[in-house]
GROMACS .gro file of C-alpha atoms in nm:
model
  214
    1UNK     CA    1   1.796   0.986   1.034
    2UNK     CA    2   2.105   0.860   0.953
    3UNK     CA    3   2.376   1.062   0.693
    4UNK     CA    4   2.317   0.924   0.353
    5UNK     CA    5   2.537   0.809   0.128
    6UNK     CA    6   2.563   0.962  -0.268
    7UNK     CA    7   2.205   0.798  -0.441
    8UNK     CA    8   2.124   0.642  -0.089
    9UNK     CA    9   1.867   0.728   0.186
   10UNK     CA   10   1.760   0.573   0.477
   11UNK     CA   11   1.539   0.635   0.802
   12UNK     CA   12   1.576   0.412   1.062
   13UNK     CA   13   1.148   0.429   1.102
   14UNK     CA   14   0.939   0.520   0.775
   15UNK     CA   15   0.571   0.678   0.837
   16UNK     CA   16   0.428   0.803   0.559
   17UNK     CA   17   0.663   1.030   0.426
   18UNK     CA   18   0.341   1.101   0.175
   19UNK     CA   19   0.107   1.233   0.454
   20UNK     CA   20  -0.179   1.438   0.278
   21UNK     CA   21  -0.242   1.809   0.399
   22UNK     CA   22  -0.576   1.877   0.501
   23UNK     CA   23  -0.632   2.073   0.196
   24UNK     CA   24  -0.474   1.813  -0.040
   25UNK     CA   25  -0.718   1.552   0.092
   26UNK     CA   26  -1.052   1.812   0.094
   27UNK     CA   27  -0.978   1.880  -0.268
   28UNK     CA   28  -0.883   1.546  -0.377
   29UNK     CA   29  -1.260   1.413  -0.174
   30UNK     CA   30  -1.457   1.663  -0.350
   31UNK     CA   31  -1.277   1.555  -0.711
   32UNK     CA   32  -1.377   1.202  -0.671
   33UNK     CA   33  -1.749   1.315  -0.544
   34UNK     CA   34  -1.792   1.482  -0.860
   35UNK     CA   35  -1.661   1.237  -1.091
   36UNK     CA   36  -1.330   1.426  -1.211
   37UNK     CA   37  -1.098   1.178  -1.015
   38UNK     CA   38  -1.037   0.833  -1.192
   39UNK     CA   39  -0.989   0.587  -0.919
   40UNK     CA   40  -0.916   0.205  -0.975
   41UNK     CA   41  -1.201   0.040  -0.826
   42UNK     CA   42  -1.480   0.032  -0.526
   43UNK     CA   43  -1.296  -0.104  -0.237
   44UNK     CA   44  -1.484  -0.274   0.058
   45UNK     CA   45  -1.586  -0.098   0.362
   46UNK     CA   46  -1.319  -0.319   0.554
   47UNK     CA   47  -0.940  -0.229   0.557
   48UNK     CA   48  -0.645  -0.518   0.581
   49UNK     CA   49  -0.355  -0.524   0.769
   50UNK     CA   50   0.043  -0.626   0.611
   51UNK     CA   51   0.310  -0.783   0.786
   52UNK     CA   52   0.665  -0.878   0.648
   53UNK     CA   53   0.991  -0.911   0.764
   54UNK     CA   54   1.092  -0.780   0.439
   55UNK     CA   55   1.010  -0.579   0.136
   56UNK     CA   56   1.261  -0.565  -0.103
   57UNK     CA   57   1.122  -0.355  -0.420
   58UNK     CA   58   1.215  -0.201  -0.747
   59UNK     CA   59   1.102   0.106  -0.948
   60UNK     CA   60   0.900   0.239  -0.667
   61UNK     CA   61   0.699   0.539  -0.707
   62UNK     CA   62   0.447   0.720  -0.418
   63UNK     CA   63   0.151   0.967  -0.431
   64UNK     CA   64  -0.160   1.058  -0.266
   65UNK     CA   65  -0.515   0.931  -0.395
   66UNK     CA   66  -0.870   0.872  -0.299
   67UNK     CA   67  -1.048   0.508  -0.322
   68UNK     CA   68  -1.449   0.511  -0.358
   69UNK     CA   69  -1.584   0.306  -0.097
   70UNK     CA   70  -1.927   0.203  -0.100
   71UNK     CA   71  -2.098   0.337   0.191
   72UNK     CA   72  -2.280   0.081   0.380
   73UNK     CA   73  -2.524   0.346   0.550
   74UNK     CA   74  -2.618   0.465   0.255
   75UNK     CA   75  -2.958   0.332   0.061
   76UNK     CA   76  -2.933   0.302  -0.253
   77UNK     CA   77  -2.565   0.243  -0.204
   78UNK     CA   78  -2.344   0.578  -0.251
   79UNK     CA   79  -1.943   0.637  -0.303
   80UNK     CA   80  -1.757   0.669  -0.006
   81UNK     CA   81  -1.405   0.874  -0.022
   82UNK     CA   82  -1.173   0.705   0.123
   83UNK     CA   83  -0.789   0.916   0.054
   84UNK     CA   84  -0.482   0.684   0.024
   85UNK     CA   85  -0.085   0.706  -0.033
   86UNK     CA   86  -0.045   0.480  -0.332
   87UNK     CA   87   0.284   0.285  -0.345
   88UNK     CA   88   0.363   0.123  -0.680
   89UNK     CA   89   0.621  -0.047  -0.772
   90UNK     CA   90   0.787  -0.288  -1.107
   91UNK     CA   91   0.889  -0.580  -0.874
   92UNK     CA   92   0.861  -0.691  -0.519
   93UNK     CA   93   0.984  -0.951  -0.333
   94UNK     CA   94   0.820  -1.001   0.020
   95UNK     CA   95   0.980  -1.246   0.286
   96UNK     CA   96   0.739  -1.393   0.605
   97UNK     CA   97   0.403  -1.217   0.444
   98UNK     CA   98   0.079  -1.201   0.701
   99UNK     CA   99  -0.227  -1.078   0.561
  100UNK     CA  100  -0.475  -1.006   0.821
  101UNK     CA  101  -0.879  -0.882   0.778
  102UNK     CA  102  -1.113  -0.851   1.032
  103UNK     CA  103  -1.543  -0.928   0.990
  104UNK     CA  104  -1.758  -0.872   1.254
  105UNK     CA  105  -2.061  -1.113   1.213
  106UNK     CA  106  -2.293  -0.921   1.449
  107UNK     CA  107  -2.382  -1.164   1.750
  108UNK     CA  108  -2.193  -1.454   1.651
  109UNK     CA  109  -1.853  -1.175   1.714
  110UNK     CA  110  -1.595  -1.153   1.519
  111UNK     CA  111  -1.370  -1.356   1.235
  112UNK     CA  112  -1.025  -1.291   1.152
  113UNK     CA  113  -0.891  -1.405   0.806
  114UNK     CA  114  -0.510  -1.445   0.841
  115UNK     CA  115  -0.344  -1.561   0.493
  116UNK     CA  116   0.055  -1.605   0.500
  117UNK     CA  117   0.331  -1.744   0.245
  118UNK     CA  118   0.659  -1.661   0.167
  119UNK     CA  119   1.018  -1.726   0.356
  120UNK     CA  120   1.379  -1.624   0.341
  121UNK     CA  121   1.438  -1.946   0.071
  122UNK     CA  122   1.135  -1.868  -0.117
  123UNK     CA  123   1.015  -1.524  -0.047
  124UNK     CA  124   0.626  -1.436  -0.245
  125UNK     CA  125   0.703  -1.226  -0.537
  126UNK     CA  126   0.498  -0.954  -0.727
  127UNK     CA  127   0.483  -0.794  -1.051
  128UNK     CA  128   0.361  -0.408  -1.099
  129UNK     CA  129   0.255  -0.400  -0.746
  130UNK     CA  130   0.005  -0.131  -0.676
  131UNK     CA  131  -0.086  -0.109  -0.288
  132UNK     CA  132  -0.370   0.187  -0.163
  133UNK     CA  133  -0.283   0.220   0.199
  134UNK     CA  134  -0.345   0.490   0.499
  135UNK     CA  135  -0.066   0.406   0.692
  136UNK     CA  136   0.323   0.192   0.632
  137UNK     CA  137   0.617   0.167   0.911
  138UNK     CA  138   0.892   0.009   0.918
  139UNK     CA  139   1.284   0.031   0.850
  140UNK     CA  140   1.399   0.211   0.522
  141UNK     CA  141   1.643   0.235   0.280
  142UNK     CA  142   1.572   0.421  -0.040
  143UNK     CA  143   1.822   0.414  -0.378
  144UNK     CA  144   1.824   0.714  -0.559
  145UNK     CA  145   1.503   0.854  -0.429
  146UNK     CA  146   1.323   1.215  -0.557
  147UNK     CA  147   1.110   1.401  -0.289
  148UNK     CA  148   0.837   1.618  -0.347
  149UNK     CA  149   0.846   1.539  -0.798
  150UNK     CA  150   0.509   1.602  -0.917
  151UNK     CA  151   0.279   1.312  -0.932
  152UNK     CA  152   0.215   1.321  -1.284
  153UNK     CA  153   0.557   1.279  -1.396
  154UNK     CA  154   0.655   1.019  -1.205
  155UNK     CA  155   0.873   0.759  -1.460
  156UNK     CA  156   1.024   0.523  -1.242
  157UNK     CA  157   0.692   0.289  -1.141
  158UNK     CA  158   0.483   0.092  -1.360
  159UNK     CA  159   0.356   0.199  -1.689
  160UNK     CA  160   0.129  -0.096  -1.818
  161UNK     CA  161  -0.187   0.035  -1.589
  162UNK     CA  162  -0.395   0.285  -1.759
  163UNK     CA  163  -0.638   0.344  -1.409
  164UNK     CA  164  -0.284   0.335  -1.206
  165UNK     CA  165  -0.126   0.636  -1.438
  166UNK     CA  166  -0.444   0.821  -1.439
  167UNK     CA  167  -0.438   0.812  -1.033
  168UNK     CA  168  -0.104   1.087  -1.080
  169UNK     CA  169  -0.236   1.419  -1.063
  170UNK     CA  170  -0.100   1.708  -1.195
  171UNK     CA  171   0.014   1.955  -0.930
  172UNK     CA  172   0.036   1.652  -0.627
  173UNK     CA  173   0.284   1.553  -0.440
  174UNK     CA  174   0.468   1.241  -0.543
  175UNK     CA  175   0.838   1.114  -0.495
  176UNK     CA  176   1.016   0.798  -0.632
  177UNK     CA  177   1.339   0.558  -0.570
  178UNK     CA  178   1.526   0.353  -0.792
  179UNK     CA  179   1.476   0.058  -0.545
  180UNK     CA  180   1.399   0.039  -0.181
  181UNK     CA  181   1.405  -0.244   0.099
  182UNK     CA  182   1.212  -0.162   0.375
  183UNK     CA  183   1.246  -0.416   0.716
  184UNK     CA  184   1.021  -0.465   0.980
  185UNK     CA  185   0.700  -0.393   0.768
  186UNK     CA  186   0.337  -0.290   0.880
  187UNK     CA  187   0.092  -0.185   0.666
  188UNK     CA  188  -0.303  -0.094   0.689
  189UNK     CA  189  -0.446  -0.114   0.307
  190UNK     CA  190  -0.772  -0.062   0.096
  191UNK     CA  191  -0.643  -0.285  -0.196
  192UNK     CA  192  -0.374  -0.440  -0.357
  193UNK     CA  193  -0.329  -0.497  -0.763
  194UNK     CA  194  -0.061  -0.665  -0.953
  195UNK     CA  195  -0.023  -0.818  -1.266
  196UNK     CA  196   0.082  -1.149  -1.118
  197UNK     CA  197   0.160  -1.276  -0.730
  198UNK     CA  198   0.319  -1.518  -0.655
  199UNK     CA  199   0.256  -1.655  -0.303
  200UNK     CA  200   0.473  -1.940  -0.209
  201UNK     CA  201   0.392  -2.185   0.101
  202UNK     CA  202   0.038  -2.023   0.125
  203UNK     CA  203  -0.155  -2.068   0.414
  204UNK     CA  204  -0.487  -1.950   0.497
  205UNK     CA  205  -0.700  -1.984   0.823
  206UNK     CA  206  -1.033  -1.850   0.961
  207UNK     CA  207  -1.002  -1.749   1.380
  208UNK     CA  208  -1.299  -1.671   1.554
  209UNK     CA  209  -1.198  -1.362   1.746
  210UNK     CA  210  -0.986  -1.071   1.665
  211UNK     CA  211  -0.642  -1.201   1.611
  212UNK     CA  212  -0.473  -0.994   1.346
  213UNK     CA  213  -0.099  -0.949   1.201
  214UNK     CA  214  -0.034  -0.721   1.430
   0.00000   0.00000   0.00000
C-alpha cells in the first residue's frame, strides 16, 4: 500500500476491502430466510461479469447484504440467499465498459451476451448507481474515505432509494469516500440499479461459446 496523503488513500490492488465474516454472512442468510432483511429485488440464478478501464465515482458508500435468488431446484420456486458487498454511489462515470453473462442452453452449449459502450471522449455515465457484487479488483484511489462506520449511518451515498437505505443495517460493517477512481476494473455482480444510465456507443452481441469480459 502506498503512504497516503491527508484525505487520500490508495492501494495499488483493491479486493473487497468489505469481505463478510463467516458469522456476518450466517446471520445476515438466516435474516433474509425469515423475512426481517429488506432486499431490493429477486435476482437471477446467473451472475455477470464488469470490465472497465475506468471508474471514476462520487459519494461512494460500501456494505455487506444478501440478494434473494430464486432457487431453480426448488418446486414451487423458493428464495435463495445469495450475500453481496453493495457499492453505491451519487455519480459514475465508466470509460471502455464490457458487460459479460453467460447461458448455458443445455445441448445446444453455451451463449455469451457481451454488451459494451463508453470511451475516453464519451465515457457511459450513471446516476445513484447501486451495484450487488461478490467480488471487485482493480487499482484504487479513495478521497476522504471512513473504514469500518456503521452501515446504517452511512451519509455520503445516495438517499433517493428507500429499498437501497433499508439494505444498511444497524451494527454492520460499512465504510465510505468522498470520491474514488478505481483503474483496471473487474467485477462479478448480481444486479445493477440506477436512476438513469447512460451508455454511449452501445454495442451488443450474442457468441456461441463462453467468451466473457474477462
Amino acid at each position: 500500500m502506498d503512504e497516503p496523503s491527508f484525505g487520500r488513500t490508495r492501494w495499488r490492488r483493491f479486493g473487497l476491502l468489505m469481505l463478510l465474516s463467516g458469522g456476518i454472512t450466517a446471520g445476515m442468510v438466516g435474516l433474509v430466510a425469515n423475512g426481517a432483511l429488506a432486499v431490493g429485488f429477486n435476482v437471477s440464478g446467473q451472475n455477470f461479469k464488469v470490465r472497465a478501464d475506468k471508474l471514476v465515482a462520487t459519494g461512494f458508500v460500501q456494505y455487506g447484504s444478501v440478494d434473494a435468488a430464486i432457487d431453480p431446484g426448488s418446486n414451487p420456486p423458493q428464495q435463495k440467499p445469495e450475500p453481496v458487498a453493495v457499492s453505491a454511489m451519487k455519480t459514475a462515470e465508466i470509460t471502455n465498459l464490457c458487460q459479460s453473462v453467460v447461458t448455458d442452453l443445455g445441448v445446444f452449449g453455451k451463449v455469451t451476451l457481451v454488451i459494451t459502450a463508453g470511451d475516453a471522449g464519451k465515457p457511459v455515465t450513471a446516476t445513484d448507481m447501486v451495484v450487488d457484487m461478490t467480488r471487485l479488483d482493480g487499482d484504487a484511489d479513495f478521497h476522504s474515505i471512513e473504514i469500518g462506520r456503521d452501515a446504517s449511518t452511512l451519509d455520503k451515498g445516495p438517499t433517493n432509494d428507500p429499498a437501497e437505505l433499508a439494505q444498511r443495517r444497524q451494527g454492520f460493517f460499512g465504510q465510505q469516500a468522498t470520491s474514488v477512481t478505481i483503474t483496471n476494473l473487474q467485477q462479478t455482480a448480481w444486479s445493477t440499479m440506477a436512476s438513469e444510465f447512460n451508455l454511449k456507443h452501445l454495442s451488443m452481441q450474442l457468441h456461441w461459446g463462453q467468451d466473457e469480459c474477462f
